[in-house]
Short mmCIF file of C-alpha atoms in Angstrom, two decimals:
data_model
loop_
_atom_site.label_atom_id
_atom_site.label_comp_id
_atom_site.label_asym_id
_atom_site.label_seq_id
_atom_site.Cartn_x
_atom_site.Cartn_y
_atom_site.Cartn_z
CA MET A 160 -0.64 0.25 -0.44
CA LYS A 161 0.52 3.49 -0.57
CA ILE A 162 1.52 6.21 1.99
CA ASN A 163 1.87 9.57 1.39
CA VAL A 164 3.24 10.80 4.23
CA LEU A 165 2.75 15.40 5.19
CA ALA A 166 6.24 16.37 6.17
CA PHE A 167 6.50 19.67 8.52
CA GLY A 168 9.29 21.78 9.85
CA ILE A 169 12.84 19.74 9.99
CA VAL A 170 11.16 17.21 8.83
CA LYS A 171 10.99 18.32 5.23
CA ASP A 172 14.74 19.42 5.98
CA ILE A 173 15.23 15.42 6.50
CA PHE A 174 12.21 14.30 3.71
CA GLY A 175 13.99 17.19 1.47
CA SER A 176 10.57 17.78 0.60
CA ALA A 177 7.48 18.54 1.66
CA SER A 178 5.47 15.42 1.20
CA ILE A 179 6.73 12.45 0.53
CA GLU A 180 5.24 8.69 -0.73
CA THR A 181 6.70 5.03 0.38
CA GLU A 182 5.05 1.66 -0.08
CA LEU A 183 3.64 -0.38 3.00
CA ASN A 184 2.86 -4.13 3.07
CA GLY A 185 -0.65 -5.25 4.12
CA ALA A 186 -2.83 -2.41 7.43
CA PRO A 187 0.16 -1.26 8.35
CA THR A 188 0.75 0.47 11.95
CA VAL A 189 1.69 4.02 12.93
CA GLU A 190 4.52 2.22 14.34
CA GLU A 191 5.47 0.38 10.51
CA LEU A 192 4.83 3.62 9.65
CA LYS A 193 8.44 4.72 11.50
CA SER A 194 10.49 1.57 11.43
CA THR A 195 10.63 2.34 7.83
CA LEU A 196 10.70 6.18 8.01
CA GLU A 197 13.64 5.61 9.85
CA GLU A 198 15.33 3.34 8.04
CA LYS A 199 15.31 5.70 4.86
CA TYR A 200 15.73 8.97 6.61
CA PRO A 201 18.15 8.50 10.37
CA ARG A 202 18.22 11.26 11.55
CA LEU A 203 14.30 11.00 12.21
CA LYS A 204 15.70 9.01 14.75
CA GLN A 205 18.38 12.30 16.35
CA LEU A 206 15.41 14.12 16.89
CA ALA A 207 14.03 15.17 20.54
CA SER A 208 10.56 13.04 19.73
CA TYR A 209 8.23 12.98 16.93
CA MET A 210 5.22 12.25 16.64
CA VAL A 211 2.69 10.80 13.05
CA ALA A 212 -1.00 12.51 13.17
CA VAL A 213 -3.57 9.88 11.14
CA ASN A 214 -6.69 12.38 10.17
CA ASN A 215 -5.12 15.59 11.82
CA GLU A 216 -5.35 13.29 15.14
CA TYR A 217 -2.63 12.35 17.21
CA ALA A 218 -1.74 8.57 16.84
CA GLN A 219 -1.42 5.79 18.89
CA GLN A 220 1.67 3.57 18.16
CA GLN A 221 -0.83 0.60 17.00
CA GLN A 222 -3.22 2.38 15.14
CA VAL A 223 -3.40 0.57 11.96
CA ILE A 224 -3.18 3.16 8.40
CA GLU A 225 -5.97 2.79 5.94
CA THR A 226 -6.35 3.89 2.60
CA GLY A 227 -6.97 7.63 2.55
CA ASP A 228 -6.27 8.40 5.59
CA GLU A 229 -4.15 11.03 5.63
CA ILE A 230 -0.73 10.53 7.13
CA ALA A 231 1.38 13.91 9.11
CA ILE A 232 5.02 13.90 10.23
CA ILE A 233 4.83 15.86 13.72
CA PRO A 234 8.44 16.22 14.80
CA PRO A 235 8.33 19.12 18.06
CA VAL A 236 5.69 21.55 18.66
CA SER A 237 7.31 25.54 19.01
CA GLY A 238 3.96 27.96 18.08
CA GLY A 239 2.72 30.64 20.43
CA MET B 40 -18.00 31.58 21.69
CA ILE B 41 -15.24 30.71 20.03
CA ASP B 42 -12.04 32.46 17.17
CA ILE B 43 -9.97 30.81 15.86
CA LYS B 44 -7.54 31.52 12.91
CA ILE B 45 -3.93 31.02 11.10
CA LEU B 46 -3.16 34.20 9.40
CA ASP B 47 -0.26 35.05 6.87
CA THR B 48 -0.22 38.45 8.23
CA PRO B 49 -0.16 41.00 10.59
CA LEU B 50 -2.73 40.21 13.78
CA ASN B 51 -4.62 43.11 14.85
CA ILE B 52 -4.87 42.46 18.25
CA GLN B 53 -7.82 45.46 18.22
CA SER B 54 -10.05 43.91 16.38
CA CYS B 55 -9.01 40.83 18.34
CA ILE B 56 -9.94 42.57 21.70
CA ASP B 57 -13.74 43.78 18.91
CA TRP B 58 -14.68 40.56 19.07
CA VAL B 59 -13.73 39.64 22.72
CA MET B 60 -16.18 42.33 23.89
CA SER B 61 -19.91 41.71 25.42
CA PRO B 62 -21.94 43.83 28.06
CA GLU B 63 -21.48 40.42 30.23
CA CYS B 64 -18.23 40.33 30.00
CA GLY B 65 -15.99 42.30 32.71
CA GLY B 66 -12.48 41.30 32.70
CA ILE B 67 -10.18 40.63 29.07
CA ASP B 68 -7.18 39.17 29.40
CA VAL B 69 -5.65 38.77 26.46
CA PHE B 70 -1.74 37.83 25.61
CA ILE B 71 0.55 38.14 23.12
CA GLY B 72 3.21 37.26 22.40
CA THR B 73 6.18 39.01 20.17
CA VAL B 74 9.22 38.05 18.63
CA ARG B 75 12.22 38.33 21.13
CA ASN B 76 15.48 39.69 19.51
CA ALA B 77 17.50 37.43 21.50
CA THR B 78 17.10 33.74 23.00
CA LYS B 79 20.22 32.51 25.37
CA GLY B 80 21.67 35.04 24.48
CA LYS B 81 22.33 34.60 20.24
CA THR B 82 20.65 38.24 18.41
CA VAL B 83 18.17 36.24 16.56
CA VAL B 84 17.32 38.17 12.42
CA GLN B 85 13.26 36.89 12.05
CA LEU B 86 11.39 33.86 13.01
CA GLU B 87 9.25 31.68 10.42
CA PHE B 88 6.52 30.77 11.77
CA GLU B 89 6.07 26.70 10.14
CA ALA B 90 1.57 25.65 10.93
CA TYR B 91 -0.10 21.97 9.79
CA GLU B 92 -3.13 23.97 9.21
CA SER B 93 -6.13 21.72 9.28
CA MET B 94 -4.51 20.52 12.27
CA ALA B 95 -3.71 23.10 13.88
CA ILE B 96 -7.05 24.74 13.27
CA ASN B 97 -8.48 21.47 14.67
CA GLU B 98 -6.22 21.54 18.31
CA MET B 99 -6.72 24.84 19.06
CA LYS B 100 -10.27 24.50 18.35
CA LYS B 101 -10.68 21.25 21.72
CA ILE B 102 -7.90 23.43 23.67
CA ALA B 103 -10.97 26.81 23.27
CA GLU B 104 -14.08 24.22 23.77
CA ASP B 105 -11.86 22.57 26.84
CA VAL B 106 -11.67 26.02 28.52
CA LEU B 107 -15.15 27.36 28.05
CA GLN B 108 -15.86 23.42 29.91
CA LYS B 109 -13.92 24.28 32.73
CA TRP B 110 -14.23 28.03 32.69
CA PRO B 111 -16.90 30.60 33.60
CA VAL B 112 -15.42 32.57 30.14
CA GLN B 113 -18.11 34.18 27.44
CA LYS B 114 -15.58 34.20 24.85
CA ILE B 115 -12.22 32.77 23.62
CA LEU B 116 -10.17 34.05 20.56
CA ILE B 117 -6.93 32.53 19.28
CA HIS B 118 -5.51 33.79 16.28
CA HIS B 119 -1.90 32.57 15.24
CA ARG B 120 0.59 33.97 12.27
CA THR B 121 2.31 31.82 9.91
CA GLY B 122 5.83 33.19 7.94
CA LEU B 123 8.33 35.21 8.85
CA LEU B 124 8.09 37.99 11.34
CA ASN B 125 10.37 40.69 12.52
CA ILE B 126 11.66 41.16 15.68
CA GLY B 127 8.44 42.55 17.80
CA GLU B 128 5.96 41.67 15.79
CA VAL B 129 3.54 38.76 16.73
CA PRO B 130 2.88 35.59 16.17
CA VAL B 131 0.34 34.90 18.55
CA VAL B 132 -3.57 36.43 20.31
CA ILE B 133 -4.98 35.40 22.90
CA ALA B 134 -7.94 37.09 24.48
CA VAL B 135 -10.57 35.57 26.62
CA ALA B 136 -13.97 36.69 28.20
CA ALA B 137 -15.13 36.26 31.55
CA ALA B 138 -17.68 37.80 33.96
CA HIS B 139 -15.47 37.39 36.27
CA ARG B 140 -11.03 38.21 36.45
CA ASP B 141 -10.17 34.63 37.87
CA ALA B 142 -11.75 33.05 35.16
CA ALA B 143 -10.18 35.16 32.57
CA PHE B 144 -6.69 35.95 33.50
CA GLU B 145 -6.66 30.80 34.51
CA ALA B 146 -8.27 30.83 31.24
CA CYS B 147 -5.60 32.13 29.19
CA ARG B 148 -2.75 30.96 31.25
CA TYR B 149 -3.02 27.21 30.11
CA THR B 150 -4.29 28.18 26.73
CA ILE B 151 -0.93 29.94 25.46
CA ASP B 152 0.26 26.97 27.15
CA THR B 153 -1.67 24.01 25.91
CA LEU B 154 -0.67 25.65 23.08
CA LYS B 155 3.19 25.80 22.90
CA HIS B 156 2.10 21.94 23.89
CA SER B 157 -0.20 20.31 21.55
CA VAL B 158 -0.56 22.79 18.43
CA PRO B 159 1.56 21.24 15.62
CA ILE B 160 2.83 25.08 14.43
CA TRP B 161 6.74 25.03 14.17
CA LYS B 162 8.96 27.89 14.78
CA LYS B 163 12.43 28.12 12.75
CA GLU B 164 15.08 31.27 14.47
CA VAL B 165 16.92 33.17 11.91
CA PHE B 166 20.66 34.16 13.10
CA GLU B 167 23.38 36.11 11.60
CA ASN B 168 24.46 33.14 10.33
CA GLY B 169 22.45 30.05 10.39
CA GLU B 170 19.42 29.28 12.06
CA VAL B 171 17.46 26.16 13.68
CA TRP B 172 13.51 24.98 14.01
CA VAL B 173 13.62 25.02 17.90
CA ALA B 174 13.38 22.40 19.71
CA ALA B 175 13.50 19.16 17.53
CA HIS B 176 16.58 18.43 19.40
CA PRO B 177 17.14 16.84 22.64
CA MET C 287 9.91 51.43 32.87
CA ILE C 288 6.66 52.68 34.56
CA ASP C 289 3.34 54.66 32.72
CA ILE C 290 0.07 55.52 35.03
CA LYS C 291 -2.46 57.79 34.09
CA ILE C 292 -5.96 58.72 35.16
CA LEU C 293 -8.34 59.95 32.40
CA ASP C 294 -11.75 60.93 32.23
CA THR C 295 -11.91 60.29 28.54
CA PRO C 296 -11.49 57.01 26.87
CA LEU C 297 -8.23 55.02 27.51
CA ASN C 298 -6.96 53.21 24.06
CA ILE C 299 -6.13 50.26 24.69
CA GLN C 300 -3.74 49.68 21.12
CA SER C 301 -1.65 52.38 22.53
CA CYS C 302 -1.36 50.57 25.92
CA ILE C 303 -0.34 47.97 24.28
CA ASP C 304 1.93 50.31 21.90
CA TRP C 305 3.45 51.41 24.84
CA VAL C 306 4.46 48.16 26.71
CA MET C 307 5.94 46.09 23.31
CA SER C 308 9.78 46.20 23.20
CA PRO C 309 12.45 44.10 21.40
CA GLU C 310 13.46 42.21 24.57
CA CYS C 311 10.07 40.94 25.25
CA GLY C 312 9.03 37.69 24.07
CA GLY C 313 5.56 37.82 26.74
CA ILE C 314 2.82 40.44 27.02
CA ASP C 315 -0.20 39.79 28.71
CA VAL C 316 -3.14 42.84 29.20
CA PHE C 317 -5.91 42.79 31.76
CA ILE C 318 -9.20 44.79 30.44
CA GLY C 319 -12.18 45.73 32.69
CA THR C 320 -15.03 46.11 31.04
CA VAL C 321 -18.70 47.13 32.44
CA ARG C 322 -20.70 44.79 33.05
CA ASN C 323 -25.16 45.58 32.15
CA ALA C 324 -25.62 42.94 35.85
CA THR C 325 -23.90 42.93 38.94
CA LYS C 326 -25.98 39.90 41.93
CA GLY C 327 -29.10 39.75 38.58
CA LYS C 328 -29.79 43.68 38.75
CA THR C 329 -29.18 45.45 35.41
CA VAL C 330 -27.15 48.18 35.70
CA VAL C 331 -27.05 51.04 33.38
CA GLN C 332 -23.89 52.87 33.67
CA LEU C 333 -21.23 52.94 36.15
CA GLU C 334 -19.36 56.46 37.74
CA PHE C 335 -15.74 56.33 38.72
CA GLU C 336 -14.66 58.51 40.46
CA ALA C 337 -10.88 59.25 42.01
CA TYR C 338 -8.45 60.78 44.69
CA GLU C 339 -6.45 61.72 41.71
CA SER C 340 -2.92 62.33 43.61
CA MET C 341 -2.98 59.68 46.44
CA ALA C 342 -4.35 57.27 43.52
CA ILE C 343 -1.62 57.72 41.06
CA ASN C 344 0.76 57.19 44.09
CA GLU C 345 -0.33 54.18 45.08
CA MET C 346 -0.34 52.65 41.71
CA LYS C 347 3.21 53.52 41.53
CA LYS C 348 3.91 51.38 43.97
CA ILE C 349 2.11 48.30 42.92
CA ALA C 350 4.53 48.60 39.92
CA GLU C 351 7.39 49.55 41.64
CA ASP C 352 6.45 46.58 44.41
CA VAL C 353 6.37 44.63 40.49
CA LEU C 354 9.79 45.46 38.69
CA GLN C 355 11.12 43.60 42.27
CA LYS C 356 9.04 41.23 42.69
CA TRP C 357 9.35 39.87 38.51
CA PRO C 358 11.65 40.59 35.73
CA VAL C 359 9.29 42.65 33.70
CA GLN C 360 10.54 45.23 31.21
CA LYS C 361 7.48 47.28 30.89
CA ILE C 362 4.19 47.90 33.21
CA LEU C 363 1.79 50.35 32.05
CA ILE C 364 -1.71 51.06 34.44
CA HIS C 365 -4.33 52.80 33.32
CA HIS C 366 -8.03 53.65 34.77
CA ARG C 367 -10.90 56.01 33.59
CA THR C 368 -12.80 58.28 35.62
CA GLY C 369 -16.42 59.70 34.85
CA LEU C 370 -19.48 58.56 33.86
CA LEU C 371 -18.61 54.58 32.09
CA ASN C 372 -22.46 52.97 29.34
CA ILE C 373 -21.70 49.02 29.43
CA GLY C 374 -19.03 47.62 27.61
CA GLU C 375 -17.36 50.40 28.07
CA VAL C 376 -13.15 49.98 29.53
CA PRO C 377 -12.32 51.39 33.21
CA VAL C 378 -9.15 50.04 32.98
CA VAL C 379 -6.44 48.83 31.55
CA ILE C 380 -3.88 46.82 32.34
CA ALA C 381 -0.15 46.04 30.24
CA VAL C 382 2.79 44.03 31.64
CA ALA C 383 5.64 42.41 29.39
CA ALA C 384 8.02 40.28 30.21
CA ALA C 385 10.92 38.15 27.98
CA HIS C 386 8.59 35.35 29.29
CA ARG C 387 5.40 35.08 29.51
CA ASP C 388 5.24 33.52 33.17
CA ALA C 389 6.01 37.40 34.91
CA ALA C 390 3.51 38.87 32.52
CA PHE C 391 -0.31 37.09 33.40
CA GLU C 392 1.60 36.69 37.11
CA ALA C 393 2.75 40.72 37.35
CA CYS C 394 -1.05 41.70 35.59
CA ARG C 395 -2.11 39.22 38.14
CA TYR C 396 -1.11 40.93 41.30
CA THR C 397 -1.82 44.20 39.99
CA ILE C 398 -5.28 44.67 39.35
CA ASP C 399 -5.54 42.14 42.74
CA THR C 400 -3.74 44.83 44.34
CA LEU C 401 -5.31 48.15 42.80
CA LYS C 402 -8.91 46.90 43.46
CA HIS C 403 -7.36 46.37 47.60
CA SER C 404 -5.75 49.74 47.66
CA VAL C 405 -5.58 52.24 45.45
CA PRO C 406 -8.66 54.97 46.19
CA ILE C 407 -10.69 55.02 42.96
CA TRP C 408 -14.94 54.33 43.67
CA LYS C 409 -17.12 53.02 41.84
CA LYS C 410 -20.96 53.76 41.59
CA GLU C 411 -22.95 51.28 40.14
CA VAL C 412 -26.32 53.03 38.24
CA PHE C 413 -29.44 51.46 38.41
CA GLU C 414 -32.40 51.45 36.96
CA ASN C 415 -34.39 52.94 40.14
CA GLY C 416 -30.98 53.79 42.41
CA GLU C 417 -27.40 54.32 42.54
CA VAL C 418 -25.35 52.87 45.35
CA TRP C 419 -21.68 52.99 45.48
CA VAL C 420 -19.86 49.91 45.37
CA ALA C 421 -18.50 48.31 49.19
CA ALA C 422 -19.37 51.06 50.97
CA HIS C 423 -21.64 48.66 53.35
CA PRO C 424 -21.40 45.29 55.12
CA MET D 118 -6.35 73.55 65.13
CA LYS D 119 -8.82 73.53 62.00
CA ILE D 120 -8.85 71.13 59.25
CA ASN D 121 -9.73 70.71 56.42
CA VAL D 122 -11.07 67.42 55.15
CA LEU D 123 -11.31 65.73 51.26
CA ALA D 124 -14.54 63.09 50.65
CA PHE D 125 -14.80 60.83 47.94
CA GLY D 126 -17.21 58.69 47.07
CA ILE D 127 -19.60 57.79 49.75
CA VAL D 128 -18.84 59.86 52.52
CA LYS D 129 -18.86 63.19 49.76
CA ASP D 130 -22.98 61.93 50.07
CA ILE D 131 -22.53 61.47 54.07
CA PHE D 132 -21.23 65.62 54.33
CA GLY D 133 -23.19 66.07 52.18
CA SER D 134 -19.84 68.50 50.02
CA ALA D 135 -16.47 67.55 49.11
CA SER D 136 -14.32 69.15 51.45
CA ILE D 137 -15.24 69.61 55.11
CA GLU D 138 -13.75 72.35 57.83
CA THR D 139 -13.44 70.48 61.13
CA GLU D 140 -11.89 72.27 64.37
CA LEU D 141 -10.16 69.73 65.98
CA ASN D 142 -7.03 71.04 69.79
CA GLY D 143 -3.80 70.86 69.96
CA ALA D 144 -2.16 67.85 67.98
CA PRO D 145 -4.32 66.07 66.71
CA THR D 146 -4.26 62.55 65.96
CA VAL D 147 -6.06 60.32 62.92
CA GLU D 148 -7.44 58.16 66.00
CA GLU D 149 -9.27 61.60 67.32
CA LEU D 150 -10.09 62.98 63.95
CA LYS D 151 -11.65 59.59 63.22
CA SER D 152 -13.84 60.15 66.34
CA THR D 153 -14.64 64.15 65.57
CA LEU D 154 -15.75 63.26 62.74
CA GLU D 155 -18.11 60.04 63.94
CA GLU D 156 -19.80 62.18 66.25
CA LYS D 157 -20.71 64.88 63.93
CA TYR D 158 -21.66 62.68 61.11
CA PRO D 159 -22.51 59.76 62.50
CA ARG D 160 -23.35 57.68 59.08
CA LEU D 161 -19.69 57.25 59.24
CA LYS D 162 -19.45 54.39 61.61
CA GLN D 163 -22.43 52.68 59.01
CA LEU D 164 -19.94 52.01 56.76
CA ALA D 165 -18.09 48.07 56.02
CA SER D 166 -14.88 49.99 56.92
CA TYR D 167 -12.76 53.50 56.40
CA MET D 168 -9.48 54.76 56.19
CA VAL D 169 -7.73 58.83 56.54
CA ALA D 170 -5.06 59.53 54.26
CA VAL D 171 -2.52 62.00 55.22
CA ASN D 172 -0.58 63.05 52.58
CA ASN D 173 -1.52 60.87 49.79
CA GLU D 174 -0.44 58.05 52.46
CA TYR D 175 -2.68 56.09 54.46
CA ALA D 176 -2.06 56.96 57.84
CA GLN D 177 -2.44 55.18 61.32
CA GLN D 178 -4.86 55.36 64.09
CA GLN D 179 -1.45 57.47 66.62
CA GLN D 180 -0.26 59.26 63.41
CA VAL D 181 -0.37 63.36 63.83
CA ILE D 182 -2.10 65.74 62.41
CA GLU D 183 0.29 68.44 61.60
CA THR D 184 -0.90 72.06 60.29
CA GLY D 185 -0.66 72.29 56.53
CA ASP D 186 -1.55 68.09 56.22
CA GLU D 187 -3.19 66.90 53.64
CA ILE D 188 -6.43 65.47 54.78
CA ALA D 189 -9.21 62.69 52.84
CA ILE D 190 -11.28 60.28 54.17
CA ILE D 191 -11.45 56.67 51.95
CA PRO D 192 -14.36 54.34 51.78
CA PRO D 193 -13.88 51.57 51.03
CA VAL D 194 -12.22 51.55 47.85
CA SER D 195 -13.75 49.62 44.79
CA GLY D 196 -11.24 50.91 41.55
CA GLY D 197 -11.09 48.58 38.46
#
């Protein structure tokens, strides 16, 4: 399954793009997405932390990603 | 009542205050973030704010709804700016109106504290000789 | 820096905020008092504020100097209006600018709490059928 | 000694004037001024409380009033 991943802040620098496409098998969880991305972009592991958002909501590790979901990587926020 | 906005143009503080004013309210607390000229002793030239807009609006709405649940507050406004900001410019305005001032103060402080913690907006500090995404690294 | 005023004309909130803004500050907290349309269930038509001006200025200066001692605050402004005010009008504006927001919030709240306790200014509530000096009687 | 006393808020209503003159013997204290005024204006005693200001400062009961001092009666404040 092809997943489009949105990037913000420093993750845009790490990906070199505001969004990337990645291929995952079956019905992947958020955790599996993170592993795959960290393999491809090891600098993700150097962040203080990061979250995955699914459809504009912070997602748990075990949440399953479905076709059409809007996926985004959320590095530590610093608004305000 | 709730007014949430993300704007890429200067925030109009007076309009924000006008919006929260109401005849039932006796106290308004307003928090205004401004761009400081230095951070940890280093001179800051500009700040750049980026938002994941749809989700940021979502999270700000959650905070505002939470405030209306927790305190006797009539109106709450949260406006956040994006893009490049110079020293002294205003990235965020939070205005809270309540019948009594304690609720206004507490709700306003809760809102900015929670916003900084949960809303997907990012700040890049631009220095004379480089730039850094705030809080990204340990 | 301190700016204290008692005025018998409408307070200009934007000018108050402009005065406290400075490149060293990251956070501004502003408290705006407004005239409510009711008190203890009774409809209020107008409020009248009277000040013992020389002493009120004195007491407000003490509060502001106290704030600058107690918190890392750059600028504090206290403007109070006198005379007849209609519903929604603004009797008081307090604006506090600091490098960090915690100091701004705490100092602003301390200022309005102390002002209400010690500054010789009096408020008369004007109802449909009478008027009363607030807090005068037990 | 003649003392001019400024009145504000409800005290203006009680005195019927924004200032009154009163006569006190010798070097009167704030407490003595209060007793004299309360005798002349018993409604002062119905107030939740009131203070005397001498030269724009809240005064203690035992403070002695001197010629030329600016004296004001301060009923419960309610600004803000």
